[in-house]
Amino acid sequence: GAGVSQSPSNKVTEKGKDVELRCDPISGHTALYWYRQSLGQGLEFLIYFQGNSAPDKSGLPSDRFSAERTGGSVSTLTIQRTQQEDSAVYLCASSSGQVANTGELFFGEGSRLTVL
Amino acid sequence: AQSVAQPEDQVNVAEGNPLTVKCTYSVSGNPYLFWYVQYPNRGLQFLLKYITGDNLVKGSYGFEAEFNKSQTSFHLKKPSALVSDSALYFCAVRDRSGGSNYKLTFGKGTLLTVNP
């Protein structure tokens, strides 16, 4: 596609349920990032994938959060046993191998998660 | 560790007046610096970046930013604001000497409102 695609755009779930958020990066982009945007908290880094290297998981807030990237393309962020504090907009971004060195990221429109 | 501070949660300016959105950063080495903009109900868009060279960087939509190493600042400016510039602005930093650390650290964002 022309841009980074995320689904679902909106997700409402009950506390304790598991959710999966999907990101389809720009074709050919080797770097993929997940960020979380909460009101008043800015953008919080969650995880970074680059090619076949081990992902940087340093931003995942707890072991309920995990992410994978299959075939170097599509990524899924999974949140297990969701809590109300997980409510946020989850943003995915990708960049090419070259601009990964300088940081120009292309963002999707996000998945808004609401945990009741 | 790297960090970004955007001291103003909100900035209000009249259309036609100059605008400034402030950003200060902290990195252990030299920085790559970025501004991103988020229009209502849209994803984040890259606006401009400082990598090296001229301290005054020009970006999209008439925006510019000046890298000031002594003050560790990277303020965003525009000579004449438009109502359509109203949006949420994020400053971001990456440590140039971070090696394989491609993680961008974002500020909490500044909501710019341009009044007609």
PDB file of C-alpha atoms in Angstrom:
ATOM      1  CA  GLY A   1       0.000   0.000   0.000  1.00  0.00           C
ATOM      2  CA  ALA A   2       0.890   3.648  -0.174  1.00  0.00           C
ATOM      3  CA  GLY A   3       1.208   4.120   3.560  1.00  0.00           C
ATOM      4  CA  VAL A   4       1.334   2.315   6.880  1.00  0.00           C
ATOM      5  CA  SER A   5      -1.933   0.528   7.518  1.00  0.00           C
ATOM      6  CA  GLN A   6      -3.212  -0.344  10.985  1.00  0.00           C
ATOM      7  CA  SER A   7      -6.208  -2.386  12.061  1.00  0.00           C
ATOM      8  CA  PRO A   8      -8.554  -2.214  13.752  1.00  0.00           C
ATOM      9  CA  SER A   9      -8.883   1.547  13.868  1.00  0.00           C
ATOM     10  CA  ASN A  10     -10.991   1.246  17.000  1.00  0.00           C
ATOM     11  CA  LYS A  11     -11.241  -1.556  19.518  1.00  0.00           C
ATOM     12  CA  VAL A  12     -13.396  -1.678  22.623  1.00  0.00           C
ATOM     13  CA  THR A  13     -12.795  -4.604  24.931  1.00  0.00           C
ATOM     14  CA  GLU A  14     -13.545  -5.733  28.437  1.00  0.00           C
ATOM     15  CA  LYS A  15     -10.944  -5.815  31.156  1.00  0.00           C
ATOM     16  CA  GLY A  16      -9.141  -9.150  31.183  1.00  0.00           C
ATOM     17  CA  LYS A  17      -9.601  -9.927  27.496  1.00  0.00           C
ATOM     18  CA  ASP A  18      -6.725 -10.301  25.032  1.00  0.00           C
ATOM     19  CA  VAL A  19      -6.401  -8.007  22.005  1.00  0.00           C
ATOM     20  CA  GLU A  20      -4.333  -8.091  18.832  1.00  0.00           C
ATOM     21  CA  LEU A  21      -3.414  -4.992  16.850  1.00  0.00           C
ATOM     22  CA  ARG A  22      -2.048  -5.295  13.340  1.00  0.00           C
ATOM     23  CA  CYS A  23       0.382  -3.157  11.389  1.00  0.00           C
ATOM     24  CA  ASP A  24       1.142  -3.376   7.679  1.00  0.00           C
ATOM     25  CA  PRO A  25       4.235  -1.273   6.973  1.00  0.00           C
ATOM     26  CA  ILE A  26       5.179   0.434   3.746  1.00  0.00           C
ATOM     27  CA  SER A  27       6.424  -2.153   1.281  1.00  0.00           C
ATOM     28  CA  GLY A  28      10.195  -2.514   1.416  1.00  0.00           C
ATOM     29  CA  HIS A  29      10.610  -0.797   4.770  1.00  0.00           C
ATOM     30  CA  THR A  30      12.867  -2.864   6.979  1.00  0.00           C
ATOM     31  CA  ALA A  31      12.336  -0.968  10.250  1.00  0.00           C
ATOM     32  CA  LEU A  32       9.074  -1.084  12.199  1.00  0.00           C
ATOM     33  CA  TYR A  33       8.186   0.658  15.446  1.00  0.00           C
ATOM     34  CA  TRP A  34       5.279   0.522  17.882  1.00  0.00           C
ATOM     35  CA  TYR A  35       4.476   3.533  20.046  1.00  0.00           C
ATOM     36  CA  ARG A  36       1.654   4.225  22.470  1.00  0.00           C
ATOM     37  CA  GLN A  37      -0.024   7.636  22.655  1.00  0.00           C
ATOM     38  CA  SER A  38      -1.875   8.489  25.819  1.00  0.00           C
ATOM     39  CA  LEU A  39      -3.461  11.814  26.684  1.00  0.00           C
ATOM     40  CA  GLY A  40      -0.867  14.028  28.307  1.00  0.00           C
ATOM     41  CA  GLN A  41       1.846  11.383  28.011  1.00  0.00           C
ATOM     42  CA  GLY A  42       3.110  11.971  24.515  1.00  0.00           C
ATOM     43  CA  LEU A  43       4.422   9.057  22.522  1.00  0.00           C
ATOM     44  CA  GLU A  44       5.799   6.144  24.496  1.00  0.00           C
ATOM     45  CA  PHE A  45       8.183   3.797  22.688  1.00  0.00           C
ATOM     46  CA  LEU A  46       7.171   0.149  22.932  1.00  0.00           C
ATOM     47  CA  ILE A  47       9.208  -1.993  20.535  1.00  0.00           C
ATOM     48  CA  TYR A  48      11.413  -1.754  17.424  1.00  0.00           C
ATOM     49  CA  PHE A  49      12.118  -4.309  14.694  1.00  0.00           C
ATOM     50  CA  GLN A  50      14.952  -3.957  12.178  1.00  0.00           C
ATOM     51  CA  GLY A  51      15.331  -6.588   9.491  1.00  0.00           C
ATOM     52  CA  ASN A  52      16.335  -9.948  10.918  1.00  0.00           C
ATOM     53  CA  SER A  53      17.906  -8.500  14.049  1.00  0.00           C
ATOM     54  CA  ALA A  54      16.562  -9.217  17.510  1.00  0.00           C
ATOM     55  CA  PRO A  55      13.854  -6.653  18.330  1.00  0.00           C
ATOM     56  CA  ASP A  56      14.406  -3.905  20.880  1.00  0.00           C
ATOM     57  CA  LYS A  57      11.697  -4.673  23.433  1.00  0.00           C
ATOM     58  CA  SER A  58      12.925  -2.222  26.035  1.00  0.00           C
ATOM     59  CA  GLY A  59       9.738  -0.148  25.990  1.00  0.00           C
ATOM     60  CA  LEU A  60       7.183  -2.870  26.585  1.00  0.00           C
ATOM     61  CA  PRO A  61       5.504  -1.894  29.878  1.00  0.00           C
ATOM     62  CA  SER A  62       4.841  -5.406  31.179  1.00  0.00           C
ATOM     63  CA  ASP A  63       4.976  -9.066  30.207  1.00  0.00           C
ATOM     64  CA  ARG A  64       1.341  -8.800  29.125  1.00  0.00           C
ATOM     65  CA  PHE A  65       2.610  -6.999  26.039  1.00  0.00           C
ATOM     66  CA  SER A  66       4.286  -8.813  23.160  1.00  0.00           C
ATOM     67  CA  ALA A  67       4.866  -8.224  19.484  1.00  0.00           C
ATOM     68  CA  GLU A  68       6.023 -10.190  16.511  1.00  0.00           C
ATOM     69  CA  ARG A  69       6.880  -9.431  12.949  1.00  0.00           C
ATOM     70  CA  THR A  70       6.386 -12.184  10.433  1.00  0.00           C
ATOM     71  CA  GLY A  71       8.436 -12.424   7.280  1.00  0.00           C
ATOM     72  CA  GLY A  72       9.933  -9.008   7.911  1.00  0.00           C
ATOM     73  CA  SER A  73       6.666  -7.328   7.038  1.00  0.00           C
ATOM     74  CA  VAL A  74       3.379  -7.410   8.966  1.00  0.00           C
ATOM     75  CA  SER A  75       3.566  -6.939  12.731  1.00  0.00           C
ATOM     76  CA  THR A  76       1.097  -7.851  15.461  1.00  0.00           C
ATOM     77  CA  LEU A  77       1.050  -6.274  18.901  1.00  0.00           C
ATOM     78  CA  THR A  78      -0.689  -8.470  21.460  1.00  0.00           C
ATOM     79  CA  ILE A  79      -1.925  -7.329  24.843  1.00  0.00           C
ATOM     80  CA  GLN A  80      -2.998 -10.081  27.192  1.00  0.00           C
ATOM     81  CA  ARG A  81      -5.405  -9.667  30.107  1.00  0.00           C
ATOM     82  CA  THR A  82      -6.061  -6.047  29.230  1.00  0.00           C
ATOM     83  CA  GLN A  83      -6.308  -3.456  31.983  1.00  0.00           C
ATOM     84  CA  GLN A  84      -7.992  -0.068  31.919  1.00  0.00           C
ATOM     85  CA  GLU A  85      -4.607   1.666  31.927  1.00  0.00           C
ATOM     86  CA  ASP A  86      -3.891   0.014  28.563  1.00  0.00           C
ATOM     87  CA  SER A  87      -6.463   2.335  26.968  1.00  0.00           C
ATOM     88  CA  ALA A  88      -4.561   4.462  24.456  1.00  0.00           C
ATOM     89  CA  VAL A  89      -3.870   4.923  20.775  1.00  0.00           C
ATOM     90  CA  TYR A  90      -1.298   2.433  19.532  1.00  0.00           C
ATOM     91  CA  LEU A  91       0.762   3.808  16.666  1.00  0.00           C
ATOM     92  CA  CYS A  92       2.860   1.860  14.228  1.00  0.00           C
ATOM     93  CA  ALA A  93       5.596   3.426  12.098  1.00  0.00           C
ATOM     94  CA  SER A  94       8.008   2.140   9.501  1.00  0.00           C
ATOM     95  CA  SER A  95      11.131   3.411   7.814  1.00  0.00           C
ATOM     96  CA  SER A  96      13.489   2.231   5.113  1.00  0.00           C
ATOM     97  CA  GLY A  97      16.905   0.801   5.862  1.00  0.00           C
ATOM     98  CA  GLN A  98      18.590   4.069   5.008  1.00  0.00           C
ATOM     99  CA  VAL A  99      16.446   6.573   6.839  1.00  0.00           C
ATOM    100  CA  ALA A 100      16.390   4.270   9.865  1.00  0.00           C
ATOM    101  CA  ASN A 101      19.741   5.845  10.494  1.00  0.00           C
ATOM    102  CA  THR A 102      18.273   9.313  10.625  1.00  0.00           C
ATOM    103  CA  GLY A 103      14.833   8.661  11.980  1.00  0.00           C
ATOM    104  CA  GLU A 104      12.260   9.782   9.437  1.00  0.00           C
ATOM    105  CA  LEU A 105       9.354   7.566  10.346  1.00  0.00           C
ATOM    106  CA  PHE A 106       6.102   7.040   8.481  1.00  0.00           C
ATOM    107  CA  PHE A 107       3.205   6.561  10.875  1.00  0.00           C
ATOM    108  CA  GLY A 108      -0.110   4.816  10.514  1.00  0.00           C
ATOM    109  CA  GLU A 109      -3.284   6.421  11.803  1.00  0.00           C
ATOM    110  CA  GLY A 110      -3.283   4.267  14.886  1.00  0.00           C
ATOM    111  CA  SER A 111      -5.497   1.777  16.665  1.00  0.00           C
ATOM    112  CA  ARG A 112      -7.560   3.310  19.455  1.00  0.00           C
ATOM    113  CA  LEU A 113      -7.983   0.797  22.280  1.00  0.00           C
ATOM    114  CA  THR A 114     -10.582   1.300  24.977  1.00  0.00           C
ATOM    115  CA  VAL A 115     -10.660  -1.126  27.891  1.00  0.00           C
ATOM    116  CA  LEU A 116     -13.893  -1.030  29.869  1.00  0.00           C
TER     117      LEU A 116
ATOM    118  CA  ALA B   1      19.406   7.985  28.247  1.00  0.00           C
ATOM    119  CA  GLN B   2      17.782  10.435  25.870  1.00  0.00           C
ATOM    120  CA  SER B   3      14.867  12.721  26.640  1.00  0.00           C
ATOM    121  CA  VAL B   4      12.848  15.594  25.221  1.00  0.00           C
ATOM    122  CA  ALA B   5      11.016  18.395  26.990  1.00  0.00           C
ATOM    123  CA  GLN B   6       8.280  20.497  25.451  1.00  0.00           C
ATOM    124  CA  PRO B   7       7.601  23.018  28.214  1.00  0.00           C
ATOM    125  CA  GLU B   8       4.315  24.308  26.813  1.00  0.00           C
ATOM    126  CA  ASP B   9       1.275  22.050  26.625  1.00  0.00           C
ATOM    127  CA  GLN B  10      -0.534  24.692  24.558  1.00  0.00           C
ATOM    128  CA  VAL B  11       0.449  27.654  22.392  1.00  0.00           C
ATOM    129  CA  ASN B  12      -2.072  30.140  21.049  1.00  0.00           C
ATOM    130  CA  VAL B  13      -1.248  32.661  18.343  1.00  0.00           C
ATOM    131  CA  ALA B  14      -3.202  34.928  16.040  1.00  0.00           C
ATOM    132  CA  GLU B  15      -3.203  34.212  12.342  1.00  0.00           C
ATOM    133  CA  GLY B  16      -0.438  36.124  10.589  1.00  0.00           C
ATOM    134  CA  ASN B  17       1.715  36.375  13.701  1.00  0.00           C
ATOM    135  CA  PRO B  18       4.977  34.471  14.114  1.00  0.00           C
ATOM    136  CA  LEU B  19       4.838  31.258  16.100  1.00  0.00           C
ATOM    137  CA  THR B  20       7.374  29.369  18.207  1.00  0.00           C
ATOM    138  CA  VAL B  21       6.988  25.924  19.715  1.00  0.00           C
ATOM    139  CA  LYS B  22       9.749  25.153  22.180  1.00  0.00           C
ATOM    140  CA  CYS B  23      11.792  21.973  22.552  1.00  0.00           C
ATOM    141  CA  THR B  24      14.830  21.076  24.619  1.00  0.00           C
ATOM    142  CA  TYR B  25      16.609  17.740  24.582  1.00  0.00           C
ATOM    143  CA  SER B  26      19.092  15.637  26.470  1.00  0.00           C
ATOM    144  CA  VAL B  27      21.392  13.014  24.956  1.00  0.00           C
ATOM    145  CA  SER B  28      24.746  11.642  25.988  1.00  0.00           C
ATOM    146  CA  GLY B  29      26.268  12.269  22.554  1.00  0.00           C
ATOM    147  CA  ASN B  30      25.263  14.412  19.610  1.00  0.00           C
ATOM    148  CA  PRO B  31      21.615  14.479  18.566  1.00  0.00           C
ATOM    149  CA  TYR B  32      19.468  13.832  15.579  1.00  0.00           C
ATOM    150  CA  LEU B  33      16.434  16.095  16.100  1.00  0.00           C
ATOM    151  CA  PHE B  34      12.983  15.992  14.533  1.00  0.00           C
ATOM    152  CA  TRP B  35       9.619  17.674  14.500  1.00  0.00           C
ATOM    153  CA  TYR B  36       6.442  15.778  13.716  1.00  0.00           C
ATOM    154  CA  VAL B  37       2.913  17.160  13.382  1.00  0.00           C
ATOM    155  CA  GLN B  38      -0.405  15.462  14.086  1.00  0.00           C
ATOM    156  CA  TYR B  39      -3.491  17.010  12.560  1.00  0.00           C
ATOM    157  CA  PRO B  40      -6.883  16.147  14.108  1.00  0.00           C
ATOM    158  CA  ASN B  41      -7.837  12.513  13.480  1.00  0.00           C
ATOM    159  CA  ARG B  42      -4.709  11.958  11.397  1.00  0.00           C
ATOM    160  CA  GLY B  43      -1.461  10.091  11.895  1.00  0.00           C
ATOM    161  CA  LEU B  44       1.821  11.784  12.706  1.00  0.00           C
ATOM    162  CA  GLN B  45       3.626  13.375   9.789  1.00  0.00           C
ATOM    163  CA  PHE B  46       7.300  14.184   9.521  1.00  0.00           C
ATOM    164  CA  LEU B  47       7.920  17.942   9.369  1.00  0.00           C
ATOM    165  CA  LEU B  48      11.679  18.488   9.467  1.00  0.00           C
ATOM    166  CA  LYS B  49      14.935  17.161  10.857  1.00  0.00           C
ATOM    167  CA  TYR B  50      18.395  18.260  11.922  1.00  0.00           C
ATOM    168  CA  ILE B  51      21.141  15.777  11.142  1.00  0.00           C
ATOM    169  CA  THR B  52      24.265  17.820  10.597  1.00  0.00           C
ATOM    170  CA  GLY B  53      25.425  21.023   8.945  1.00  0.00           C
ATOM    171  CA  ASP B  54      23.498  24.285   8.983  1.00  0.00           C
ATOM    172  CA  ASN B  55      21.846  24.882  12.341  1.00  0.00           C
ATOM    173  CA  LEU B  56      18.764  26.384  10.665  1.00  0.00           C
ATOM    174  CA  VAL B  57      16.644  23.690   9.116  1.00  0.00           C
ATOM    175  CA  LYS B  58      13.750  24.360   6.779  1.00  0.00           C
ATOM    176  CA  GLY B  59      10.869  21.947   6.442  1.00  0.00           C
ATOM    177  CA  SER B  60       7.389  21.518   5.074  1.00  0.00           C
ATOM    178  CA  TYR B  61       4.640  24.156   5.089  1.00  0.00           C
ATOM    179  CA  GLY B  62       7.040  27.043   5.770  1.00  0.00           C
ATOM    180  CA  PHE B  63       8.237  25.730   9.110  1.00  0.00           C
ATOM    181  CA  GLU B  64      11.831  25.974  10.258  1.00  0.00           C
ATOM    182  CA  ALA B  65      13.779  25.043  13.357  1.00  0.00           C
ATOM    183  CA  GLU B  66      17.105  26.125  14.779  1.00  0.00           C
ATOM    184  CA  PHE B  67      19.499  23.741  16.452  1.00  0.00           C
ATOM    185  CA  ASN B  68      21.252  25.413  19.381  1.00  0.00           C
ATOM    186  CA  LYS B  69      23.839  23.098  20.890  1.00  0.00           C
ATOM    187  CA  SER B  70      24.775  25.322  23.820  1.00  0.00           C
ATOM    188  CA  GLN B  71      21.150  25.620  24.903  1.00  0.00           C
ATOM    189  CA  THR B  72      20.286  22.045  23.850  1.00  0.00           C
ATOM    190  CA  SER B  73      17.244  23.417  22.083  1.00  0.00           C
ATOM    191  CA  PHE B  74      15.473  22.845  18.783  1.00  0.00           C
ATOM    192  CA  HIS B  75      12.588  25.326  18.696  1.00  0.00           C
ATOM    193  CA  LEU B  76      10.091  25.182  15.843  1.00  0.00           C
ATOM    194  CA  LYS B  77       9.215  28.466  14.169  1.00  0.00           C
ATOM    195  CA  LYS B  78       7.115  29.938  11.422  1.00  0.00           C
ATOM    196  CA  PRO B  79       7.130  33.621  10.407  1.00  0.00           C
ATOM    197  CA  SER B  80       3.394  33.867   9.743  1.00  0.00           C
ATOM    198  CA  ALA B  81       0.931  31.397  11.235  1.00  0.00           C
ATOM    199  CA  LEU B  82      -2.094  30.023   9.403  1.00  0.00           C
ATOM    200  CA  VAL B  83      -5.298  28.681  10.940  1.00  0.00           C
ATOM    201  CA  SER B  84      -4.521  25.419   9.141  1.00  0.00           C
ATOM    202  CA  ASP B  85      -1.322  25.096  11.209  1.00  0.00           C
ATOM    203  CA  SER B  86      -3.456  24.280  14.252  1.00  0.00           C
ATOM    204  CA  ALA B  87      -2.342  20.807  15.311  1.00  0.00           C
ATOM    205  CA  LEU B  88      -0.363  18.816  17.860  1.00  0.00           C
ATOM    206  CA  TYR B  89       3.399  19.144  17.446  1.00  0.00           C
ATOM    207  CA  PHE B  90       5.952  16.647  18.707  1.00  0.00           C
ATOM    208  CA  CYS B  91       9.687  17.092  19.061  1.00  0.00           C
ATOM    209  CA  ALA B  92      11.856  13.952  18.961  1.00  0.00           C
ATOM    210  CA  VAL B  93      15.499  13.073  19.507  1.00  0.00           C
ATOM    211  CA  ARG B  94      17.853  10.201  18.825  1.00  0.00           C
ATOM    212  CA  ASP B  95      21.405   9.965  20.093  1.00  0.00           C
ATOM    213  CA  ARG B  96      23.714   9.958  17.066  1.00  0.00           C
ATOM    214  CA  SER B  97      26.184   7.801  18.951  1.00  0.00           C
ATOM    215  CA  GLY B  98      23.517   5.303  19.897  1.00  0.00           C
ATOM    216  CA  GLY B  99      24.910   2.606  17.638  1.00  0.00           C
ATOM    217  CA  SER B 100      22.112   0.168  16.937  1.00  0.00           C
ATOM    218  CA  ASN B 101      19.683   2.198  19.021  1.00  0.00           C
ATOM    219  CA  TYR B 102      17.274   3.573  16.449  1.00  0.00           C
ATOM    220  CA  LYS B 103      14.689   4.449  19.039  1.00  0.00           C
ATOM    221  CA  LEU B 104      13.232   7.934  18.705  1.00  0.00           C
ATOM    222  CA  THR B 105      12.248   9.557  21.987  1.00  0.00           C
ATOM    223  CA  PHE B 106       9.327  11.961  21.690  1.00  0.00           C
ATOM    224  CA  GLY B 107       8.194  14.843  23.830  1.00  0.00           C
ATOM    225  CA  LYS B 108       4.682  15.053  25.244  1.00  0.00           C
ATOM    226  CA  GLY B 109       3.504  17.322  22.469  1.00  0.00           C
ATOM    227  CA  THR B 110       2.394  20.944  22.206  1.00  0.00           C
ATOM    228  CA  LEU B 111      -1.079  21.828  21.011  1.00  0.00           C
ATOM    229  CA  LEU B 112      -0.864  24.807  18.684  1.00  0.00           C
ATOM    230  CA  THR B 113      -4.013  26.816  18.097  1.00  0.00           C
ATOM    231  CA  VAL B 114      -3.983  29.591  15.503  1.00  0.00           C
ATOM    232  CA  ASN B 115      -6.892  31.947  15.918  1.00  0.00           C
ATOM    233  CA  PRO B 116      -8.432  33.730  12.908  1.00  0.00           C
TER     234      PRO B 116
END
